[in-house]
Amino acid sequence: MSFRWLSRPNASSGMGVADHSQNTFMDLKLKKVYRYVIFKIDESKREVVVEKTGVPAESYDDFAASLPQNDCRYAVFDFDFVTSENCQKSKIFFIAWSPSTSRIRAKMLYATSKDRFRCQLDGVHYEIQATDPTEMDLEVLRDRAN
């Protein structure tokens, strides 16, 4: 009798969140050290870890280009904009990136872990789920922020 399934990650259990992931998010939120943070699930560690960060000078296009075309990711993006009253504002977006070309197992793993991870990111203003780049276009962020 084999019990190998006991040691495999269970998609329904969700993943833990690495301390570094939370600290990096807080650096983006409070210190404005990053424009964006991209997170991935490390199945061997069974937790969400930081994959990439973008410096404040990077653009939204840099961020979008950093997301893999064939795999899921979580991301936060610090969106700066000017209101109709000419006030400078900033809103943090949480993006659940799940391209239609990614593996079904990855989609399930990210979908079942999203709520637990998202709850750890206190200070996110808006959430977007995207399966292709048009669903998270810069115009979508502008519309949500205003």
Short mmCIF file of N, CA, C and O in Angstrom, two decimals:
data_model
loop_
_atom_site.label_atom_id
_atom_site.label_comp_id
_atom_site.label_asym_id
_atom_site.label_seq_id
_atom_site.Cartn_x
_atom_site.Cartn_y
_atom_site.Cartn_z
N MET A 1 0.84 -1.18 0.00
CA MET A 1 0.00 0.00 0.00
C MET A 1 0.89 1.25 0.00
O MET A 1 1.78 1.37 0.82
N SER A 2 0.61 2.16 -0.91
CA SER A 2 1.44 3.35 -1.05
C SER A 2 0.73 4.59 -0.50
O SER A 2 -0.47 4.78 -0.74
N PHE A 3 1.47 5.40 0.22
CA PHE A 3 0.92 6.64 0.76
C PHE A 3 1.63 7.86 0.21
O PHE A 3 1.75 8.88 0.88
N ARG A 4 2.13 7.76 -1.03
CA ARG A 4 2.86 8.86 -1.62
C ARG A 4 2.02 10.13 -1.72
O ARG A 4 2.53 11.23 -1.64
N TRP A 5 0.72 9.99 -1.87
CA TRP A 5 -0.15 11.15 -2.01
C TRP A 5 -0.14 12.02 -0.75
O TRP A 5 -0.46 13.20 -0.82
N LEU A 6 0.26 11.45 0.38
CA LEU A 6 0.29 12.24 1.62
C LEU A 6 1.34 13.35 1.57
O LEU A 6 1.18 14.39 2.19
N SER A 7 2.41 13.14 0.83
CA SER A 7 3.49 14.13 0.80
C SER A 7 3.34 15.13 -0.33
O SER A 7 4.10 16.08 -0.42
N ARG A 8 2.36 14.92 -1.21
CA ARG A 8 2.18 15.82 -2.33
C ARG A 8 1.33 17.01 -1.91
O ARG A 8 0.43 16.89 -1.09
N PRO A 9 1.59 18.21 -2.48
CA PRO A 9 0.78 19.37 -2.15
C PRO A 9 -0.68 19.11 -2.50
O PRO A 9 -0.99 18.53 -3.53
N ASN A 10 -1.54 19.53 -1.64
CA ASN A 10 -2.97 19.37 -1.85
C ASN A 10 -3.54 20.69 -2.32
O ASN A 10 -3.50 21.68 -1.61
N ALA A 11 -4.10 20.71 -3.51
CA ALA A 11 -4.60 21.95 -4.09
C ALA A 11 -5.71 22.57 -3.26
O ALA A 11 -5.88 23.77 -3.25
N SER A 12 -6.45 21.78 -2.51
CA SER A 12 -7.56 22.34 -1.75
C SER A 12 -7.12 22.93 -0.42
O SER A 12 -7.90 23.62 0.23
N SER A 13 -5.90 22.69 0.01
CA SER A 13 -5.47 23.15 1.32
C SER A 13 -4.96 24.59 1.32
O SER A 13 -4.86 25.21 2.36
N GLY A 14 -4.61 25.13 0.16
CA GLY A 14 -4.01 26.45 0.11
C GLY A 14 -2.56 26.38 0.50
O GLY A 14 -2.06 25.35 0.95
N MET A 15 -1.87 27.47 0.32
CA MET A 15 -0.44 27.52 0.60
C MET A 15 -0.19 28.51 1.73
O MET A 15 -0.95 29.45 1.93
N GLY A 16 0.93 28.32 2.40
CA GLY A 16 1.36 29.28 3.40
C GLY A 16 1.93 30.51 2.70
O GLY A 16 2.10 30.53 1.48
N VAL A 17 2.21 31.53 3.49
CA VAL A 17 2.78 32.76 2.94
C VAL A 17 4.12 33.01 3.61
O VAL A 17 4.21 33.09 4.83
N ALA A 18 5.17 33.11 2.80
CA ALA A 18 6.50 33.36 3.33
C ALA A 18 6.55 34.75 3.98
O ALA A 18 5.92 35.70 3.49
N ASP A 19 7.28 34.87 5.09
CA ASP A 19 7.42 36.16 5.75
C ASP A 19 7.99 37.20 4.79
O ASP A 19 7.57 38.37 4.79
N HIS A 20 8.93 36.78 3.96
CA HIS A 20 9.53 37.70 2.99
C HIS A 20 8.47 38.27 2.04
O HIS A 20 8.55 39.43 1.64
N SER A 21 7.47 37.47 1.69
CA SER A 21 6.40 37.93 0.81
C SER A 21 5.61 39.06 1.46
O SER A 21 5.34 40.09 0.84
N GLN A 22 5.24 38.87 2.71
CA GLN A 22 4.50 39.91 3.43
C GLN A 22 5.36 41.16 3.63
O GLN A 22 4.87 42.28 3.47
N ASN A 23 6.62 40.98 3.97
CA ASN A 23 7.51 42.12 4.19
C ASN A 23 7.72 42.91 2.90
O ASN A 23 7.77 44.14 2.92
N THR A 24 7.84 42.21 1.78
CA THR A 24 8.03 42.88 0.49
C THR A 24 6.78 43.67 0.14
O THR A 24 6.87 44.80 -0.36
N PHE A 25 5.61 43.10 0.40
CA PHE A 25 4.37 43.84 0.15
C PHE A 25 4.31 45.11 1.01
O PHE A 25 3.93 46.18 0.53
N MET A 26 4.69 44.99 2.28
CA MET A 26 4.67 46.16 3.16
C MET A 26 5.66 47.22 2.69
O MET A 26 5.38 48.42 2.81
N ASP A 27 6.80 46.81 2.14
CA ASP A 27 7.75 47.77 1.58
C ASP A 27 7.12 48.52 0.39
O ASP A 27 7.34 49.71 0.23
N LEU A 28 6.36 47.81 -0.43
CA LEU A 28 5.67 48.46 -1.55
C LEU A 28 4.62 49.43 -1.02
O LEU A 28 4.53 50.57 -1.47
N LYS A 29 3.85 48.98 -0.06
CA LYS A 29 2.74 49.78 0.46
C LYS A 29 3.19 51.00 1.26
O LYS A 29 2.72 52.11 1.01
N LEU A 30 4.09 50.81 2.19
CA LEU A 30 4.45 51.89 3.11
C LEU A 30 5.66 52.72 2.67
O LEU A 30 5.68 53.93 2.84
N LYS A 31 6.66 52.04 2.15
CA LYS A 31 7.91 52.73 1.81
C LYS A 31 8.01 53.11 0.34
O LYS A 31 8.94 53.83 -0.04
N LYS A 32 7.10 52.57 -0.48
CA LYS A 32 7.11 52.85 -1.93
C LYS A 32 8.45 52.46 -2.56
O LYS A 32 8.95 53.12 -3.45
N VAL A 33 9.03 51.36 -2.07
CA VAL A 33 10.31 50.88 -2.57
C VAL A 33 10.15 50.19 -3.92
O VAL A 33 11.08 50.16 -4.72
N TYR A 34 8.95 49.64 -4.17
CA TYR A 34 8.70 48.90 -5.41
C TYR A 34 7.48 49.45 -6.13
O TYR A 34 6.56 49.96 -5.49
N ARG A 35 7.46 49.31 -7.45
CA ARG A 35 6.27 49.62 -8.24
C ARG A 35 5.35 48.41 -8.25
O ARG A 35 4.14 48.53 -8.22
N TYR A 36 5.96 47.21 -8.31
CA TYR A 36 5.16 45.99 -8.33
C TYR A 36 5.94 44.85 -7.68
O TYR A 36 7.16 44.91 -7.55
N VAL A 37 5.19 43.82 -7.30
CA VAL A 37 5.77 42.59 -6.77
C VAL A 37 5.02 41.43 -7.43
O VAL A 37 3.79 41.44 -7.46
N ILE A 38 5.76 40.48 -7.96
CA ILE A 38 5.16 39.28 -8.54
C ILE A 38 5.49 38.11 -7.62
O ILE A 38 6.64 37.92 -7.23
N PHE A 39 4.45 37.36 -7.28
CA PHE A 39 4.58 36.22 -6.38
C PHE A 39 4.27 34.93 -7.13
O PHE A 39 3.46 34.91 -8.04
N LYS A 40 4.93 33.86 -6.71
CA LYS A 40 4.61 32.54 -7.26
C LYS A 40 4.50 31.55 -6.12
O LYS A 40 4.99 31.78 -5.01
N ILE A 41 3.84 30.45 -6.41
CA ILE A 41 3.71 29.38 -5.43
C ILE A 41 4.90 28.44 -5.60
O ILE A 41 5.12 27.91 -6.68
N ASP A 42 5.64 28.28 -4.52
CA ASP A 42 6.74 27.32 -4.49
C ASP A 42 6.18 26.03 -3.91
O ASP A 42 5.96 25.93 -2.69
N GLU A 43 5.91 25.07 -4.79
CA GLU A 43 5.26 23.84 -4.34
C GLU A 43 6.14 23.02 -3.41
O GLU A 43 5.64 22.32 -2.53
N SER A 44 7.46 23.11 -3.56
CA SER A 44 8.34 22.33 -2.67
C SER A 44 8.31 22.89 -1.25
O SER A 44 8.39 22.14 -0.28
N LYS A 45 8.19 24.21 -1.12
CA LYS A 45 8.11 24.82 0.22
C LYS A 45 6.67 24.96 0.70
O LYS A 45 6.44 25.31 1.85
N ARG A 46 5.72 24.75 -0.24
CA ARG A 46 4.29 24.89 0.06
C ARG A 46 3.95 26.28 0.57
O ARG A 46 3.22 26.44 1.55
N GLU A 47 4.51 27.29 -0.11
CA GLU A 47 4.21 28.65 0.29
C GLU A 47 4.34 29.61 -0.90
O GLU A 47 4.95 29.29 -1.91
N VAL A 48 3.75 30.78 -0.72
CA VAL A 48 3.83 31.83 -1.73
C VAL A 48 5.09 32.64 -1.48
O VAL A 48 5.31 33.11 -0.36
N VAL A 49 5.92 32.78 -2.51
CA VAL A 49 7.20 33.47 -2.39
C VAL A 49 7.29 34.59 -3.43
O VAL A 49 6.58 34.59 -4.43
N VAL A 50 8.20 35.54 -3.18
CA VAL A 50 8.43 36.63 -4.13
C VAL A 50 9.25 36.09 -5.30
O VAL A 50 10.29 35.46 -5.11
N GLU A 51 8.77 36.34 -6.50
CA GLU A 51 9.51 35.95 -7.70
C GLU A 51 10.28 37.14 -8.26
O GLU A 51 11.43 37.02 -8.66
N LYS A 52 9.64 38.32 -8.29
CA LYS A 52 10.28 39.48 -8.90
C LYS A 52 9.69 40.75 -8.31
O LYS A 52 8.52 40.80 -7.96
N THR A 53 10.54 41.78 -8.23
CA THR A 53 10.07 43.10 -7.83
C THR A 53 10.48 44.11 -8.90
O THR A 53 11.45 43.89 -9.63
N GLY A 54 9.73 45.18 -8.97
CA GLY A 54 10.04 46.24 -9.93
C GLY A 54 10.28 47.54 -9.19
O GLY A 54 9.52 47.91 -8.29
N VAL A 55 11.33 48.24 -9.56
CA VAL A 55 11.67 49.52 -8.92
C VAL A 55 10.60 50.55 -9.26
O VAL A 55 9.88 50.42 -10.26
N PRO A 56 10.49 51.63 -8.47
CA PRO A 56 9.45 52.63 -8.72
C PRO A 56 9.48 53.26 -10.11
O PRO A 56 8.44 53.69 -10.61
N ALA A 57 10.62 53.30 -10.75
CA ALA A 57 10.72 53.92 -12.08
C ALA A 57 10.15 53.03 -13.19
O ALA A 57 9.93 53.51 -14.31
N GLU A 58 9.89 51.76 -12.90
CA GLU A 58 9.38 50.87 -13.94
C GLU A 58 7.92 51.19 -14.27
O GLU A 58 7.16 51.66 -13.42
N SER A 59 7.54 50.89 -15.49
CA SER A 59 6.21 51.23 -15.98
C SER A 59 5.27 50.02 -15.86
O SER A 59 5.69 48.91 -15.55
N TYR A 60 4.00 50.29 -16.17
CA TYR A 60 3.02 49.21 -16.19
C TYR A 60 3.37 48.19 -17.28
O TYR A 60 3.17 47.00 -17.09
N ASP A 61 3.89 48.67 -18.39
CA ASP A 61 4.30 47.75 -19.47
C ASP A 61 5.42 46.82 -19.01
O ASP A 61 5.43 45.64 -19.36
N ASP A 62 6.36 47.35 -18.21
CA ASP A 62 7.42 46.50 -17.65
C ASP A 62 6.82 45.41 -16.76
O ASP A 62 7.24 44.25 -16.81
N PHE A 63 5.86 45.82 -15.95
CA PHE A 63 5.17 44.87 -15.07
C PHE A 63 4.47 43.78 -15.88
O PHE A 63 4.67 42.60 -15.64
N ALA A 64 3.66 44.19 -16.86
CA ALA A 64 2.90 43.23 -17.67
C ALA A 64 3.83 42.27 -18.41
O ALA A 64 3.54 41.07 -18.52
N ALA A 65 4.95 42.77 -18.88
CA ALA A 65 5.92 41.93 -19.60
C ALA A 65 6.60 40.93 -18.66
O ALA A 65 7.13 39.91 -19.13
N SER A 66 6.60 41.20 -17.37
CA SER A 66 7.24 40.31 -16.40
C SER A 66 6.38 39.10 -16.03
O SER A 66 6.89 38.15 -15.44
N LEU A 67 5.11 39.13 -16.37
CA LEU A 67 4.24 38.00 -16.07
C LEU A 67 4.44 36.91 -17.11
O LEU A 67 4.52 37.20 -18.31
N PRO A 68 4.53 35.66 -16.69
CA PRO A 68 4.74 34.58 -17.66
C PRO A 68 3.52 34.38 -18.55
O PRO A 68 2.39 34.56 -18.11
N GLN A 69 3.75 34.01 -19.79
CA GLN A 69 2.65 33.81 -20.73
C GLN A 69 1.89 32.51 -20.48
O GLN A 69 0.71 32.42 -20.80
N ASN A 70 2.58 31.51 -19.90
CA ASN A 70 1.98 30.19 -19.78
C ASN A 70 1.90 29.66 -18.36
O ASN A 70 1.81 28.45 -18.16
N ASP A 71 1.97 30.54 -17.36
CA ASP A 71 1.90 30.07 -15.98
C ASP A 71 1.19 31.11 -15.13
O ASP A 71 1.18 32.30 -15.45
N CYS A 72 0.62 30.66 -14.04
CA CYS A 72 -0.14 31.54 -13.14
C CYS A 72 0.80 32.27 -12.19
O CYS A 72 1.87 31.78 -11.86
N ARG A 73 0.35 33.43 -11.73
CA ARG A 73 1.07 34.21 -10.73
C ARG A 73 0.08 35.09 -9.98
O ARG A 73 -1.03 35.35 -10.44
N TYR A 74 0.51 35.56 -8.81
CA TYR A 74 -0.16 36.64 -8.10
C TYR A 74 0.74 37.85 -8.25
O TYR A 74 1.96 37.72 -8.33
N ALA A 75 0.13 39.03 -8.23
CA ALA A 75 0.94 40.24 -8.32
C ALA A 75 0.22 41.38 -7.61
O ALA A 75 -1.01 41.38 -7.49
N VAL A 76 1.01 42.33 -7.15
CA VAL A 76 0.46 43.59 -6.67
C VAL A 76 1.15 44.70 -7.45
O VAL A 76 2.35 44.62 -7.75
N PHE A 77 0.36 45.70 -7.81
CA PHE A 77 0.88 46.83 -8.59
C PHE A 77 0.42 48.11 -7.93
O PHE A 77 -0.76 48.29 -7.63
N ASP A 78 1.37 49.01 -7.67
CA ASP A 78 1.08 50.31 -7.07
C ASP A 78 0.82 51.30 -8.21
O ASP A 78 1.74 51.74 -8.89
N PHE A 79 -0.46 51.63 -8.41
CA PHE A 79 -0.89 52.45 -9.54
C PHE A 79 -1.03 53.91 -9.11
O PHE A 79 -1.86 54.25 -8.27
N ASP A 80 -0.19 54.77 -9.70
CA ASP A 80 -0.27 56.21 -9.44
C ASP A 80 -1.10 56.86 -10.53
O ASP A 80 -0.97 56.53 -11.71
N PHE A 81 -1.95 57.82 -10.13
CA PHE A 81 -2.78 58.52 -11.10
C PHE A 81 -3.15 59.89 -10.55
O PHE A 81 -2.94 60.19 -9.37
N VAL A 82 -3.69 60.72 -11.43
CA VAL A 82 -4.14 62.07 -11.06
C VAL A 82 -5.65 62.12 -11.22
O VAL A 82 -6.18 61.73 -12.26
N THR A 83 -6.35 62.58 -10.18
CA THR A 83 -7.80 62.65 -10.22
C THR A 83 -8.26 63.83 -11.07
O THR A 83 -7.46 64.68 -11.47
N SER A 84 -9.56 63.90 -11.30
CA SER A 84 -10.13 65.01 -12.07
C SER A 84 -9.95 66.34 -11.33
O SER A 84 -9.98 67.40 -11.94
N GLU A 85 -9.75 66.28 -10.00
CA GLU A 85 -9.48 67.48 -9.20
C GLU A 85 -7.99 67.81 -9.16
O GLU A 85 -7.55 68.63 -8.36
N ASN A 86 -7.22 67.12 -9.98
CA ASN A 86 -5.77 67.33 -10.11
C ASN A 86 -5.00 66.94 -8.83
O ASN A 86 -4.02 67.59 -8.46
N CYS A 87 -5.46 65.90 -8.15
CA CYS A 87 -4.79 65.38 -6.96
C CYS A 87 -4.04 64.10 -7.32
O CYS A 87 -4.57 63.22 -8.00
N GLN A 88 -2.80 64.00 -6.86
CA GLN A 88 -2.00 62.79 -7.07
C GLN A 88 -2.47 61.72 -6.09
O GLN A 88 -2.52 61.95 -4.89
N LYS A 89 -2.84 60.54 -6.61
CA LYS A 89 -3.30 59.43 -5.77
C LYS A 89 -2.57 58.15 -6.15
O LYS A 89 -1.96 58.06 -7.21
N SER A 90 -2.68 57.17 -5.27
CA SER A 90 -2.06 55.86 -5.49
C SER A 90 -3.02 54.79 -4.97
O SER A 90 -3.56 54.92 -3.88
N LYS A 91 -3.23 53.76 -5.76
CA LYS A 91 -4.06 52.62 -5.36
C LYS A 91 -3.29 51.34 -5.63
O LYS A 91 -2.60 51.21 -6.65
N ILE A 92 -3.41 50.38 -4.72
CA ILE A 92 -2.73 49.10 -4.88
C ILE A 92 -3.71 48.07 -5.43
O ILE A 92 -4.79 47.86 -4.86
N PHE A 93 -3.32 47.45 -6.53
CA PHE A 93 -4.12 46.41 -7.17
C PHE A 93 -3.51 45.04 -6.91
O PHE A 93 -2.31 44.87 -7.03
N PHE A 94 -4.37 44.10 -6.57
CA PHE A 94 -3.98 42.69 -6.49
C PHE A 94 -4.45 42.04 -7.78
O PHE A 94 -5.63 42.16 -8.15
N ILE A 95 -3.56 41.36 -8.47
CA ILE A 95 -3.89 40.72 -9.74
C ILE A 95 -3.63 39.23 -9.64
O ILE A 95 -2.52 38.81 -9.30
N ALA A 96 -4.67 38.45 -9.90
CA ALA A 96 -4.55 37.00 -9.97
C ALA A 96 -4.43 36.66 -11.45
O ALA A 96 -5.41 36.72 -12.20
N TRP A 97 -3.22 36.36 -11.90
CA TRP A 97 -2.92 36.10 -13.30
C TRP A 97 -3.01 34.60 -13.55
O TRP A 97 -2.26 33.82 -12.96
N SER A 98 -3.94 34.20 -14.41
CA SER A 98 -4.15 32.79 -14.71
C SER A 98 -4.44 32.65 -16.20
O SER A 98 -5.59 32.51 -16.62
N PRO A 99 -3.39 32.70 -17.03
CA PRO A 99 -3.61 32.65 -18.48
C PRO A 99 -4.26 31.35 -18.92
O PRO A 99 -4.04 30.30 -18.31
N SER A 100 -5.07 31.44 -19.95
CA SER A 100 -5.79 30.26 -20.43
C SER A 100 -4.85 29.16 -20.91
O SER A 100 -5.22 27.99 -20.94
N THR A 101 -3.61 29.50 -21.23
CA THR A 101 -2.64 28.51 -21.71
C THR A 101 -1.89 27.80 -20.58
O THR A 101 -1.10 26.90 -20.84
N SER A 102 -2.14 28.19 -19.33
CA SER A 102 -1.43 27.54 -18.22
C SER A 102 -2.03 26.16 -17.92
O SER A 102 -3.15 25.85 -18.31
N ARG A 103 -1.26 25.36 -17.20
CA ARG A 103 -1.70 24.01 -16.85
C ARG A 103 -2.93 24.06 -15.94
O ARG A 103 -3.04 24.95 -15.09
N ILE A 104 -3.79 23.09 -16.07
CA ILE A 104 -5.00 23.03 -15.25
C ILE A 104 -4.64 22.89 -13.78
O ILE A 104 -5.23 23.54 -12.91
N ARG A 105 -3.63 22.11 -13.46
CA ARG A 105 -3.21 21.93 -12.07
C ARG A 105 -2.75 23.25 -11.47
O ARG A 105 -3.07 23.57 -10.33
N ALA A 106 -2.01 24.04 -12.24
CA ALA A 106 -1.56 25.35 -11.76
C ALA A 106 -2.75 26.28 -11.53
O ALA A 106 -2.82 26.98 -10.51
N LYS A 107 -3.70 26.27 -12.44
CA LYS A 107 -4.89 27.12 -12.28
C LYS A 107 -5.64 26.75 -11.00
O LYS A 107 -6.08 27.63 -10.25
N MET A 108 -5.79 25.45 -10.75
CA MET A 108 -6.48 25.00 -9.55
C MET A 108 -5.71 25.40 -8.29
O MET A 108 -6.30 25.87 -7.32
N LEU A 109 -4.41 25.21 -8.30
CA LEU A 109 -3.59 25.52 -7.15
C LEU A 109 -3.65 27.02 -6.81
O LEU A 109 -3.84 27.40 -5.65
N TYR A 110 -3.53 27.85 -7.82
CA TYR A 110 -3.58 29.30 -7.59
C TYR A 110 -4.99 29.75 -7.19
O TYR A 110 -5.14 30.61 -6.33
N ALA A 111 -6.02 29.16 -7.78
CA ALA A 111 -7.39 29.53 -7.44
C ALA A 111 -7.72 29.18 -5.99
O ALA A 111 -8.35 29.98 -5.28
N THR A 112 -7.29 28.00 -5.54
CA THR A 112 -7.62 27.59 -4.18
C THR A 112 -6.77 28.28 -3.12
O THR A 112 -7.16 28.32 -1.96
N SER A 113 -5.65 28.83 -3.50
CA SER A 113 -4.76 29.51 -2.54
C SER A 113 -4.96 31.02 -2.51
O SER A 113 -4.47 31.69 -1.61
N LYS A 114 -5.68 31.55 -3.49
CA LYS A 114 -5.78 33.01 -3.65
C LYS A 114 -6.38 33.72 -2.44
O LYS A 114 -5.80 34.70 -1.96
N ASP A 115 -7.50 33.27 -1.95
CA ASP A 115 -8.17 34.00 -0.85
C ASP A 115 -7.31 34.05 0.40
O ASP A 115 -7.23 35.09 1.06
N ARG A 116 -6.68 32.95 0.72
CA ARG A 116 -5.82 32.92 1.91
C ARG A 116 -4.65 33.90 1.75
O ARG A 116 -4.32 34.64 2.68
N PHE A 117 -4.04 33.90 0.57
CA PHE A 117 -2.92 34.82 0.33
C PHE A 117 -3.40 36.26 0.31
O PHE A 117 -2.81 37.14 0.93
N ARG A 118 -4.49 36.52 -0.39
CA ARG A 118 -5.01 37.89 -0.53
C ARG A 118 -5.33 38.49 0.84
O ARG A 118 -5.10 39.68 1.08
N CYS A 119 -5.82 37.69 1.77
CA CYS A 119 -6.14 38.18 3.12
C CYS A 119 -4.91 38.64 3.88
O CYS A 119 -5.01 39.45 4.79
N GLN A 120 -3.74 38.12 3.51
CA GLN A 120 -2.50 38.51 4.17
C GLN A 120 -1.99 39.87 3.71
O GLN A 120 -1.10 40.45 4.33
N LEU A 121 -2.54 40.37 2.61
CA LEU A 121 -2.08 41.63 2.03
C LEU A 121 -3.03 42.76 2.40
O LEU A 121 -3.87 43.18 1.61
N ASP A 122 -2.87 43.22 3.62
CA ASP A 122 -3.74 44.29 4.12
C ASP A 122 -3.36 45.62 3.47
O ASP A 122 -2.22 46.05 3.56
N GLY A 123 -4.32 46.23 2.80
CA GLY A 123 -4.05 47.51 2.16
C GLY A 123 -4.25 47.48 0.66
O GLY A 123 -4.05 48.49 -0.02
N VAL A 124 -4.67 46.34 0.12
CA VAL A 124 -4.98 46.26 -1.31
C VAL A 124 -6.34 46.93 -1.53
O VAL A 124 -7.29 46.68 -0.79
N HIS A 125 -6.41 47.79 -2.53
CA HIS A 125 -7.65 48.52 -2.80
C HIS A 125 -8.57 47.78 -3.76
O HIS A 125 -9.79 47.81 -3.60
N TYR A 126 -8.00 47.17 -4.79
CA TYR A 126 -8.81 46.52 -5.83
C TYR A 126 -8.20 45.18 -6.20
O TYR A 126 -6.99 45.00 -6.11
N GLU A 127 -9.05 44.27 -6.67
CA GLU A 127 -8.61 42.95 -7.10
C GLU A 127 -9.06 42.71 -8.53
O GLU A 127 -10.20 43.02 -8.88
N ILE A 128 -8.16 42.15 -9.32
CA ILE A 128 -8.47 41.82 -10.71
C ILE A 128 -8.07 40.37 -10.95
O ILE A 128 -6.98 39.96 -10.56
N GLN A 129 -8.94 39.63 -11.61
CA GLN A 129 -8.61 38.28 -12.06
C GLN A 129 -8.48 38.37 -13.57
O GLN A 129 -9.41 38.83 -14.24
N ALA A 130 -7.35 37.94 -14.10
CA ALA A 130 -7.10 38.06 -15.53
C ALA A 130 -6.64 36.75 -16.13
O ALA A 130 -5.80 36.05 -15.55
N THR A 131 -7.19 36.44 -17.31
CA THR A 131 -6.77 35.25 -18.04
C THR A 131 -6.04 35.62 -19.32
O THR A 131 -5.44 34.77 -19.96
N ASP A 132 -6.13 36.89 -19.70
CA ASP A 132 -5.34 37.39 -20.82
C ASP A 132 -5.03 38.87 -20.56
O ASP A 132 -5.69 39.51 -19.74
N PRO A 133 -4.04 39.42 -21.25
CA PRO A 133 -3.58 40.79 -20.95
C PRO A 133 -4.66 41.87 -21.07
O PRO A 133 -4.60 42.87 -20.36
N THR A 134 -5.66 41.68 -21.91
CA THR A 134 -6.69 42.71 -22.06
C THR A 134 -7.54 42.87 -20.80
O THR A 134 -8.10 43.93 -20.57
N GLU A 135 -7.62 41.84 -19.98
CA GLU A 135 -8.41 41.91 -18.75
C GLU A 135 -7.72 42.68 -17.63
O GLU A 135 -8.34 42.96 -16.61
N MET A 136 -6.44 42.99 -17.83
CA MET A 136 -5.70 43.76 -16.83
C MET A 136 -4.95 44.91 -17.48
O MET A 136 -3.94 45.37 -16.99
N ASP A 137 -5.49 45.39 -18.59
CA ASP A 137 -4.89 46.50 -19.32
C ASP A 137 -4.85 47.75 -18.43
O ASP A 137 -5.62 47.88 -17.48
N LEU A 138 -3.98 48.66 -18.76
CA LEU A 138 -3.85 49.91 -18.00
C LEU A 138 -5.17 50.66 -17.92
O LEU A 138 -5.49 51.28 -16.90
N GLU A 139 -5.97 50.60 -18.96
CA GLU A 139 -7.28 51.26 -18.95
C GLU A 139 -8.21 50.64 -17.91
O GLU A 139 -9.02 51.34 -17.30
N VAL A 140 -8.12 49.35 -17.71
CA VAL A 140 -8.93 48.67 -16.70
C VAL A 140 -8.56 49.22 -15.31
O VAL A 140 -9.45 49.51 -14.50
N LEU A 141 -7.28 49.38 -15.05
CA LEU A 141 -6.84 49.94 -13.77
C LEU A 141 -7.32 51.37 -13.62
O LEU A 141 -7.82 51.74 -12.54
N ARG A 142 -7.21 52.16 -14.65
CA ARG A 142 -7.68 53.55 -14.59
C ARG A 142 -9.19 53.62 -14.27
O ARG A 142 -9.60 54.42 -13.45
N ASP A 143 -9.97 52.79 -14.95
CA ASP A 143 -11.41 52.78 -14.72
C ASP A 143 -11.73 52.39 -13.28
O ASP A 143 -12.62 52.98 -12.66
N ARG A 144 -11.05 51.39 -12.76
CA ARG A 144 -11.31 50.95 -11.39
C ARG A 144 -10.88 52.00 -10.37
O ARG A 144 -11.54 52.18 -9.36
N ALA A 145 -9.78 52.66 -10.62
CA ALA A 145 -9.22 53.61 -9.64
C ALA A 145 -10.06 54.88 -9.54
O ALA A 145 -10.07 55.53 -8.50
N ASN A 146 -10.71 55.26 -10.60
CA ASN A 146 -11.50 56.52 -10.58
C ASN A 146 -12.89 56.33 -10.07
O ASN A 146 -13.57 55.50 -10.07
#
